[in-house]
Amino acid sequence: MKNDNDLFFTCSLIELIGRRQKRKRSEVVSALGEKTLRRIYRYADVFHCEPIAKTADEFITSCSIAQGEFDNVARCKYEAPDYWTIGEVYERLIEDVCGDDVVRTLTEVYSSWIDDAISNYNSDFFYQPRDYIRECYLEGEVLV
């Protein structure tokens, strides 16, 4: 399942929605819900034909995702990575730990401790090699 473009788009969309609504990405996943996540993943190639910002706005509205207080981009002391970069980090991790259900694995990953670690743009965690991020996720902590 390497290089799953539909998963990459889904994760990037989650990241963009989180940034726009200032919500933790785990909160975005929860607000979208399993049915909507499955729809996004299944039809990512169709949604990708529109500008991602328009697609994000449509899901923000249809799922009533309210503004929050989590603004990790503004808190970033350096240049914040773009939503495509972070989408790729999540995509790779989900690919690397996925069982037989991509959306279930996506939900588990975003609902875990690693959401905070990847969203901390003042650390270099999200730049680490994918094997390291996978091992950290499986161990349940950042490895030293």
CSV table of N, CA and C in Angstrom, one decimal:
chain,number,residue,atom,x,y,z
A,1,MET,N,0.8,-1.2,0.0
A,1,MET,CA,0.0,0.0,0.0
A,1,MET,C,0.9,1.3,0.0
A,2,LYS,N,2.1,1.2,-0.3
A,2,LYS,CA,3.0,2.4,-0.4
A,2,LYS,C,2.5,3.4,-1.4
A,3,ASN,N,2.7,4.7,-1.0
A,3,ASN,CA,2.3,5.8,-1.9
A,3,ASN,C,0.8,5.8,-2.3
A,4,ASP,N,0.0,5.7,-1.3
A,4,ASP,CA,-1.4,5.7,-1.4
A,4,ASP,C,-1.9,7.2,-1.6
A,5,ASN,N,-2.1,7.6,-2.8
A,5,ASN,CA,-2.4,9.0,-3.1
A,5,ASN,C,-3.8,9.4,-2.5
A,6,ASP,N,-4.7,8.5,-2.4
A,6,ASP,CA,-6.0,8.8,-1.7
A,6,ASP,C,-5.8,9.0,-0.2
A,7,LEU,N,-4.9,8.3,0.4
A,7,LEU,CA,-4.6,8.5,1.8
A,7,LEU,C,-3.9,9.8,2.0
A,8,PHE,N,-2.9,10.1,1.1
A,8,PHE,CA,-2.2,11.3,1.2
A,8,PHE,C,-3.1,12.5,1.1
A,9,PHE,N,-4.1,12.5,0.2
A,9,PHE,CA,-5.0,13.6,0.1
A,9,PHE,C,-5.9,13.7,1.3
A,10,THR,N,-6.4,12.6,1.8
A,10,THR,CA,-7.2,12.5,3.0
A,10,THR,C,-6.5,13.1,4.2
A,11,CYS,N,-5.2,12.7,4.4
A,11,CYS,CA,-4.4,13.3,5.5
A,11,CYS,C,-4.1,14.7,5.4
A,12,SER,N,-3.8,15.2,4.2
A,12,SER,CA,-3.6,16.6,3.9
A,12,SER,C,-4.8,17.4,4.1
A,13,LEU,N,-6.0,16.9,3.7
A,13,LEU,CA,-7.2,17.6,4.0
A,13,LEU,C,-7.5,17.7,5.5
A,14,ILE,N,-7.3,16.7,6.2
A,14,ILE,CA,-7.4,16.7,7.7
A,14,ILE,C,-6.5,17.8,8.3
A,15,GLU,N,-5.3,17.9,7.8
A,15,GLU,CA,-4.3,18.9,8.2
A,15,GLU,C,-4.8,20.3,7.9
A,16,LEU,N,-5.3,20.5,6.7
A,16,LEU,CA,-5.8,21.8,6.3
A,16,LEU,C,-7.0,22.2,7.1
A,17,ILE,N,-7.9,21.3,7.3
A,17,ILE,CA,-9.1,21.6,8.1
A,17,ILE,C,-8.7,22.0,9.6
A,18,GLY,N,-7.8,21.2,10.1
A,18,GLY,CA,-7.3,21.5,11.5
A,18,GLY,C,-6.7,22.9,11.6
A,19,ARG,N,-5.9,23.3,10.6
A,19,ARG,CA,-5.3,24.6,10.6
A,19,ARG,C,-6.3,25.7,10.4
A,20,ARG,N,-7.3,25.5,9.5
A,20,ARG,CA,-8.3,26.6,9.3
A,20,ARG,C,-9.2,26.8,10.5
A,21,GLN,N,-9.5,25.7,11.2
A,21,GLN,CA,-10.4,25.7,12.3
A,21,GLN,C,-9.7,25.7,13.7
A,22,LYS,N,-8.4,25.7,13.6
A,22,LYS,CA,-7.6,25.8,14.9
A,22,LYS,C,-8.0,24.6,15.8
A,23,ARG,N,-8.0,23.4,15.3
A,23,ARG,CA,-8.4,22.2,16.0
A,23,ARG,C,-7.3,21.2,15.9
A,24,LYS,N,-7.1,20.5,17.0
A,24,LYS,CA,-6.2,19.4,17.0
A,24,LYS,C,-6.7,18.4,15.9
A,25,ARG,N,-5.7,17.8,15.2
A,25,ARG,CA,-6.1,16.9,14.1
A,25,ARG,C,-6.9,15.7,14.6
A,26,SER,N,-6.7,15.3,15.8
A,26,SER,CA,-7.6,14.2,16.4
A,26,SER,C,-9.0,14.7,16.5
A,27,GLU,N,-9.2,16.0,16.8
A,27,GLU,CA,-10.6,16.5,16.9
A,27,GLU,C,-11.2,16.6,15.5
A,28,VAL,N,-10.4,16.9,14.5
A,28,VAL,CA,-10.9,17.0,13.1
A,28,VAL,C,-11.4,15.6,12.7
A,29,VAL,N,-10.6,14.6,13.0
A,29,VAL,CA,-10.9,13.2,12.6
A,29,VAL,C,-12.2,12.8,13.4
A,30,SER,N,-12.3,13.1,14.6
A,30,SER,CA,-13.5,12.8,15.4
A,30,SER,C,-14.8,13.6,14.8
A,31,ALA,N,-14.6,14.8,14.5
A,31,ALA,CA,-15.7,15.6,13.9
A,31,ALA,C,-16.2,15.1,12.6
A,32,LEU,N,-15.2,14.7,11.8
A,32,LEU,CA,-15.6,14.1,10.4
A,32,LEU,C,-16.3,12.8,10.6
A,33,GLY,N,-15.9,12.0,11.5
A,33,GLY,CA,-16.5,10.7,11.7
A,33,GLY,C,-16.2,9.7,10.7
A,34,GLU,N,-16.4,8.4,11.1
A,34,GLU,CA,-15.9,7.3,10.2
A,34,GLU,C,-16.6,7.3,8.8
A,35,LYS,N,-17.9,7.6,8.8
A,35,LYS,CA,-18.6,7.6,7.5
A,35,LYS,C,-18.1,8.6,6.5
A,36,THR,N,-17.8,9.8,7.0
A,36,THR,CA,-17.3,10.9,6.2
A,36,THR,C,-15.8,10.6,5.8
A,37,LEU,N,-15.1,10.1,6.7
A,37,LEU,CA,-13.7,9.7,6.4
A,37,LEU,C,-13.6,8.7,5.3
A,38,ARG,N,-14.5,7.7,5.4
A,38,ARG,CA,-14.5,6.6,4.4
A,38,ARG,C,-14.9,7.2,3.0
A,39,ARG,N,-15.8,8.2,3.0
A,39,ARG,CA,-16.2,8.9,1.8
A,39,ARG,C,-15.1,9.7,1.2
A,40,ILE,N,-14.4,10.4,2.0
A,40,ILE,CA,-13.2,11.2,1.6
A,40,ILE,C,-12.2,10.3,1.0
A,41,TYR,N,-11.9,9.2,1.7
A,41,TYR,CA,-10.8,8.3,1.2
A,41,TYR,C,-11.2,7.6,-0.1
A,42,ARG,N,-12.5,7.2,-0.1
A,42,ARG,CA,-13.0,6.5,-1.3
A,42,ARG,C,-13.0,7.4,-2.6
A,43,TYR,N,-13.4,8.6,-2.4
A,43,TYR,CA,-13.6,9.5,-3.5
A,43,TYR,C,-12.5,10.6,-3.6
A,44,ALA,N,-11.3,10.4,-3.0
A,44,ALA,CA,-10.3,11.4,-2.9
A,44,ALA,C,-9.9,11.8,-4.3
A,45,ASP,N,-9.9,10.9,-5.3
A,45,ASP,CA,-9.5,11.3,-6.6
A,45,ASP,C,-10.5,12.3,-7.2
A,46,VAL,N,-11.7,12.2,-6.8
A,46,VAL,CA,-12.7,13.2,-7.3
A,46,VAL,C,-12.6,14.5,-6.6
A,47,PHE,N,-12.5,14.4,-5.2
A,47,PHE,CA,-12.3,15.6,-4.4
A,47,PHE,C,-11.0,16.4,-4.8
A,48,HIS,N,-10.0,15.6,-5.2
A,48,HIS,CA,-8.8,16.3,-5.6
A,48,HIS,C,-8.9,17.1,-6.9
A,49,CYS,N,-9.9,17.0,-7.6
A,49,CYS,CA,-10.1,17.8,-8.8
A,49,CYS,C,-10.5,19.2,-8.5
A,50,GLU,N,-11.0,19.4,-7.3
A,50,GLU,CA,-11.3,20.8,-6.8
A,50,GLU,C,-10.2,21.3,-6.0
A,51,PRO,N,-10.0,22.6,-5.9
A,51,PRO,CA,-9.0,23.2,-4.9
A,51,PRO,C,-9.2,22.6,-3.5
A,52,ILE,N,-8.2,22.2,-2.9
A,52,ILE,CA,-8.3,21.5,-1.6
A,52,ILE,C,-8.9,22.5,-0.6
A,53,ALA,N,-8.7,23.8,-0.7
A,53,ALA,CA,-9.3,24.8,0.2
A,53,ALA,C,-10.8,24.7,0.1
A,54,LYS,N,-11.3,24.6,-1.1
A,54,LYS,CA,-12.8,24.6,-1.3
A,54,LYS,C,-13.4,23.3,-0.7
A,55,THR,N,-12.7,22.2,-0.9
A,55,THR,CA,-13.1,20.9,-0.3
A,55,THR,C,-13.1,21.0,1.2
A,56,ALA,N,-12.0,21.6,1.8
A,56,ALA,CA,-12.0,21.7,3.2
A,56,ALA,C,-13.1,22.5,3.7
A,57,ASP,N,-13.4,23.7,3.1
A,57,ASP,CA,-14.6,24.5,3.5
A,57,ASP,C,-15.9,23.7,3.5
A,58,GLU,N,-16.1,22.9,2.4
A,58,GLU,CA,-17.3,22.1,2.3
A,58,GLU,C,-17.5,21.2,3.5
A,59,PHE,N,-16.4,20.5,3.9
A,59,PHE,CA,-16.4,19.6,5.0
A,59,PHE,C,-16.5,20.3,6.3
A,60,ILE,N,-15.9,21.4,6.5
A,60,ILE,CA,-16.0,22.2,7.7
A,60,ILE,C,-17.5,22.6,7.9
A,61,THR,N,-18.2,23.0,6.8
A,61,THR,CA,-19.6,23.4,6.9
A,61,THR,C,-20.5,22.2,7.1
A,62,SER,N,-20.3,21.1,6.3
A,62,SER,CA,-21.2,20.0,6.4
A,62,SER,C,-21.1,19.2,7.7
A,63,CYS,N,-19.9,19.2,8.3
A,63,CYS,CA,-19.7,18.5,9.6
A,63,CYS,C,-19.7,19.5,10.8
A,64,SER,N,-20.0,20.7,10.5
A,64,SER,CA,-20.1,21.7,11.6
A,64,SER,C,-18.9,21.7,12.5
A,65,ILE,N,-17.7,21.9,11.9
A,65,ILE,CA,-16.5,21.9,12.7
A,65,ILE,C,-16.2,23.3,13.1
A,66,ALA,N,-16.4,23.6,14.4
A,66,ALA,CA,-16.3,24.9,14.9
A,66,ALA,C,-14.8,25.3,15.1
A,67,GLN,N,-14.7,26.6,15.2
A,67,GLN,CA,-13.3,27.2,15.5
A,67,GLN,C,-12.9,26.8,16.9
A,68,GLY,N,-11.6,26.5,17.0
A,68,GLY,CA,-11.0,26.2,18.3
A,68,GLY,C,-9.9,27.1,18.7
A,69,GLU,N,-9.0,26.7,19.5
A,69,GLU,CA,-8.0,27.5,20.0
A,69,GLU,C,-6.6,27.0,19.7
A,70,PHE,N,-6.5,25.8,19.0
A,70,PHE,CA,-5.2,25.1,18.8
A,70,PHE,C,-4.6,25.7,17.5
A,71,ASP,N,-3.6,26.6,17.7
A,71,ASP,CA,-3.0,27.2,16.5
A,71,ASP,C,-1.5,26.9,16.5
A,72,ASN,N,-1.1,25.7,16.1
A,72,ASN,CA,0.3,25.3,16.2
A,72,ASN,C,1.1,26.0,15.1
A,73,VAL,N,0.4,26.5,14.1
A,73,VAL,CA,1.2,27.2,13.0
A,73,VAL,C,1.6,28.6,13.6
A,74,ALA,N,0.8,29.3,14.3
A,74,ALA,CA,1.1,30.6,14.8
A,74,ALA,C,2.2,30.4,15.9
A,75,ARG,N,2.1,29.3,16.6
A,75,ARG,CA,3.1,29.1,17.7
A,75,ARG,C,4.5,28.6,17.2
A,76,CYS,N,4.6,28.3,15.9
A,76,CYS,CA,5.8,27.8,15.4
A,76,CYS,C,6.8,28.9,15.4
A,77,LYS,N,8.0,28.7,15.9
A,77,LYS,CA,9.1,29.7,16.0
A,77,LYS,C,9.8,29.8,14.7
A,78,TYR,N,9.7,28.8,13.8
A,78,TYR,CA,10.4,28.8,12.6
A,78,TYR,C,9.3,28.7,11.5
A,79,GLU,N,9.7,28.4,10.3
A,79,GLU,CA,8.8,28.2,9.2
A,79,GLU,C,8.0,27.0,9.4
A,80,ALA,N,6.7,27.1,9.4
A,80,ALA,CA,5.8,25.9,9.6
A,80,ALA,C,5.8,25.1,8.3
A,81,PRO,N,5.8,23.8,8.5
A,81,PRO,CA,5.7,22.9,7.3
A,81,PRO,C,4.3,23.1,6.7
A,82,ASP,N,4.1,22.9,5.4
A,82,ASP,CA,2.8,23.1,4.8
A,82,ASP,C,2.0,21.8,5.0
A,83,TYR,N,0.7,22.0,4.8
A,83,TYR,CA,-0.2,20.9,5.1
A,83,TYR,C,0.0,19.6,4.2
A,84,TRP,N,0.6,19.8,3.0
A,84,TRP,CA,1.0,18.6,2.2
A,84,TRP,C,2.1,17.8,2.9
A,85,THR,N,3.1,18.6,3.4
A,85,THR,CA,4.2,17.9,4.1
A,85,THR,C,3.7,17.1,5.3
A,86,ILE,N,2.9,17.7,6.1
A,86,ILE,CA,2.3,17.0,7.3
A,86,ILE,C,1.4,15.8,6.8
A,87,GLY,N,0.6,16.1,5.8
A,87,GLY,CA,-0.2,15.0,5.3
A,87,GLY,C,0.6,13.8,4.9
A,88,GLU,N,1.8,14.0,4.3
A,88,GLU,CA,2.6,12.9,3.9
A,88,GLU,C,3.2,12.2,5.1
A,89,VAL,N,3.5,12.9,6.2
A,89,VAL,CA,4.0,12.2,7.4
A,89,VAL,C,3.0,11.2,7.9
A,90,TYR,N,1.7,11.7,8.0
A,90,TYR,CA,0.6,10.8,8.5
A,90,TYR,C,0.4,9.7,7.5
A,91,GLU,N,0.4,10.0,6.2
A,91,GLU,CA,0.2,9.0,5.2
A,91,GLU,C,1.2,7.8,5.3
A,92,ARG,N,2.4,8.2,5.5
A,92,ARG,CA,3.5,7.2,5.6
A,92,ARG,C,3.3,6.3,6.8
A,93,LEU,N,3.1,7.0,7.9
A,93,LEU,CA,2.9,6.3,9.2
A,93,LEU,C,1.7,5.3,9.1
A,94,ILE,N,0.6,5.8,8.6
A,94,ILE,CA,-0.6,4.9,8.4
A,94,ILE,C,-0.3,3.7,7.5
A,95,GLU,N,0.4,4.0,6.4
A,95,GLU,CA,0.8,2.9,5.5
A,95,GLU,C,1.7,1.9,6.2
A,96,ASP,N,2.6,2.4,7.1
A,96,ASP,CA,3.6,1.5,7.7
A,96,ASP,C,3.0,0.7,8.9
A,97,VAL,N,1.8,1.1,9.4
A,97,VAL,CA,1.3,0.3,10.5
A,97,VAL,C,-0.1,-0.3,10.2
A,98,CYS,N,-0.6,-0.1,8.9
A,98,CYS,CA,-1.9,-0.4,8.6
A,98,CYS,C,-2.1,-1.9,8.5
A,99,GLY,N,-3.3,-2.3,9.1
A,99,GLY,CA,-3.8,-3.7,9.0
A,99,GLY,C,-4.6,-3.8,7.7
A,100,ASP,N,-5.8,-4.2,7.9
A,100,ASP,CA,-6.7,-4.4,6.7
A,100,ASP,C,-7.7,-3.3,6.5
A,101,ASP,N,-7.7,-2.3,7.3
A,101,ASP,CA,-8.7,-1.2,7.2
A,101,ASP,C,-8.0,0.1,7.4
A,102,VAL,N,-7.8,0.8,6.2
A,102,VAL,CA,-7.1,2.1,6.2
A,102,VAL,C,-7.7,3.1,7.1
A,103,VAL,N,-9.0,3.3,7.0
A,103,VAL,CA,-9.7,4.3,7.8
A,103,VAL,C,-9.7,4.0,9.3
A,104,ARG,N,-9.8,2.8,9.6
A,104,ARG,CA,-9.7,2.4,11.1
A,104,ARG,C,-8.3,2.8,11.6
A,105,THR,N,-7.3,2.4,10.8
A,105,THR,CA,-5.9,2.7,11.2
A,105,THR,C,-5.7,4.2,11.2
A,106,LEU,N,-6.2,5.0,10.3
A,106,LEU,CA,-6.1,6.4,10.3
A,106,LEU,C,-6.7,7.0,11.6
A,107,THR,N,-7.8,6.5,12.0
A,107,THR,CA,-8.5,7.0,13.2
A,107,THR,C,-7.6,6.7,14.4
A,108,GLU,N,-7.1,5.5,14.4
A,108,GLU,CA,-6.2,5.1,15.6
A,108,GLU,C,-5.0,5.9,15.7
A,109,VAL,N,-4.3,6.2,14.5
A,109,VAL,CA,-3.1,7.0,14.5
A,109,VAL,C,-3.4,8.4,15.0
A,110,TYR,N,-4.4,9.0,14.4
A,110,TYR,CA,-4.7,10.4,14.8
A,110,TYR,C,-5.2,10.5,16.2
A,111,SER,N,-5.8,9.5,16.8
A,111,SER,CA,-6.3,9.5,18.1
A,111,SER,C,-5.3,9.1,19.2
A,112,SER,N,-4.1,8.9,18.7
A,112,SER,CA,-3.0,8.5,19.6
A,112,SER,C,-2.1,9.7,20.1
A,113,TRP,N,-1.2,9.4,20.9
A,113,TRP,CA,-0.3,10.4,21.4
A,113,TRP,C,0.5,11.0,20.3
A,114,ILE,N,0.7,10.4,19.2
A,114,ILE,CA,1.6,10.8,18.1
A,114,ILE,C,1.0,12.1,17.4
A,115,ASP,N,-0.3,12.3,17.5
A,115,ASP,CA,-0.9,13.5,17.0
A,115,ASP,C,-0.2,14.8,17.5
A,116,ASP,N,0.0,14.8,18.9
A,116,ASP,CA,0.7,15.9,19.5
A,116,ASP,C,2.1,16.0,19.1
A,117,ALA,N,2.8,14.9,18.9
A,117,ALA,CA,4.2,14.9,18.5
A,117,ALA,C,4.4,15.5,17.1
A,118,ILE,N,3.6,15.0,16.2
A,118,ILE,CA,3.7,15.5,14.8
A,118,ILE,C,3.2,16.9,14.7
A,119,SER,N,2.3,17.3,15.5
A,119,SER,CA,1.8,18.7,15.4
A,119,SER,C,2.6,19.7,16.1
A,120,ASN,N,3.7,19.3,16.8
A,120,ASN,CA,4.6,20.2,17.4
A,120,ASN,C,5.7,20.6,16.4
A,121,TYR,N,5.4,21.8,15.7
A,121,TYR,CA,6.3,22.2,14.7
A,121,TYR,C,7.6,22.8,15.2
A,122,ASN,N,7.7,23.0,16.5
A,122,ASN,CA,8.9,23.5,17.1
A,122,ASN,C,9.9,22.4,17.4
A,123,SER,N,9.5,21.2,17.2
A,123,SER,CA,10.4,20.0,17.3
A,123,SER,C,10.7,19.5,15.9
A,124,ASP,N,11.7,18.6,15.8
A,124,ASP,CA,12.0,18.1,14.5
A,124,ASP,C,11.4,16.7,14.3
A,125,PHE,N,10.5,16.3,15.1
A,125,PHE,CA,9.9,15.0,15.1
A,125,PHE,C,9.3,14.6,13.7
A,126,PHE,N,8.5,15.6,13.1
A,126,PHE,CA,7.9,15.3,11.8
A,126,PHE,C,8.9,15.2,10.7
A,127,TYR,N,10.1,15.6,10.9
A,127,TYR,CA,11.1,15.5,9.8
A,127,TYR,C,11.9,14.2,9.9
A,128,GLN,N,11.7,13.4,11.0
A,128,GLN,CA,12.5,12.2,11.2
A,128,GLN,C,12.1,11.1,10.1
A,129,PRO,N,13.0,10.2,9.9
A,129,PRO,CA,12.7,9.1,8.9
A,129,PRO,C,11.5,8.3,9.3
A,130,ARG,N,10.8,7.9,8.3
A,130,ARG,CA,9.5,7.2,8.5
A,130,ARG,C,9.7,5.9,9.4
A,131,ASP,N,10.8,5.2,9.3
A,131,ASP,CA,11.0,4.1,10.1
A,131,ASP,C,11.1,4.4,11.6
A,132,TYR,N,11.7,5.6,11.9
A,132,TYR,CA,11.8,6.1,13.2
A,132,TYR,C,10.5,6.4,13.8
A,133,ILE,N,9.7,7.2,13.0
A,133,ILE,CA,8.3,7.6,13.4
A,133,ILE,C,7.5,6.3,13.6
A,134,ARG,N,7.6,5.3,12.8
A,134,ARG,CA,6.8,4.1,13.0
A,134,ARG,C,7.2,3.4,14.3
A,135,GLU,N,8.5,3.3,14.5
A,135,GLU,CA,8.9,2.6,15.8
A,135,GLU,C,8.5,3.4,17.0
A,136,CYS,N,8.6,4.7,16.9
A,136,CYS,CA,8.1,5.5,18.1
A,136,CYS,C,6.6,5.3,18.3
A,137,TYR,N,5.8,5.3,17.2
A,137,TYR,CA,4.4,5.0,17.3
A,137,TYR,C,4.1,3.7,18.0
A,138,LEU,N,4.8,2.6,17.5
A,138,LEU,CA,4.6,1.3,18.0
A,138,LEU,C,5.1,1.1,19.4
A,139,GLU,N,6.1,1.9,19.8
A,139,GLU,CA,6.6,1.8,21.2
A,139,GLU,C,5.8,2.7,22.1
A,140,GLY,N,5.0,3.7,21.6
A,140,GLY,CA,4.2,4.5,22.4
A,140,GLY,C,4.9,5.7,23.0
A,141,GLU,N,6.0,6.1,22.4
A,141,GLU,CA,6.8,7.2,22.9
A,141,GLU,C,7.9,7.6,21.9
A,142,VAL,N,8.4,8.8,22.1
A,142,VAL,CA,9.5,9.2,21.3
A,142,VAL,C,10.8,8.5,21.8
A,143,LEU,N,11.5,7.9,20.9
A,143,LEU,CA,12.7,7.1,21.3
A,143,LEU,C,13.9,8.0,21.3
A,144,VAL,N,14.7,7.8,22.3
A,144,VAL,CA,15.9,8.6,22.4
A,144,VAL,C,17.1,7.8,21.9
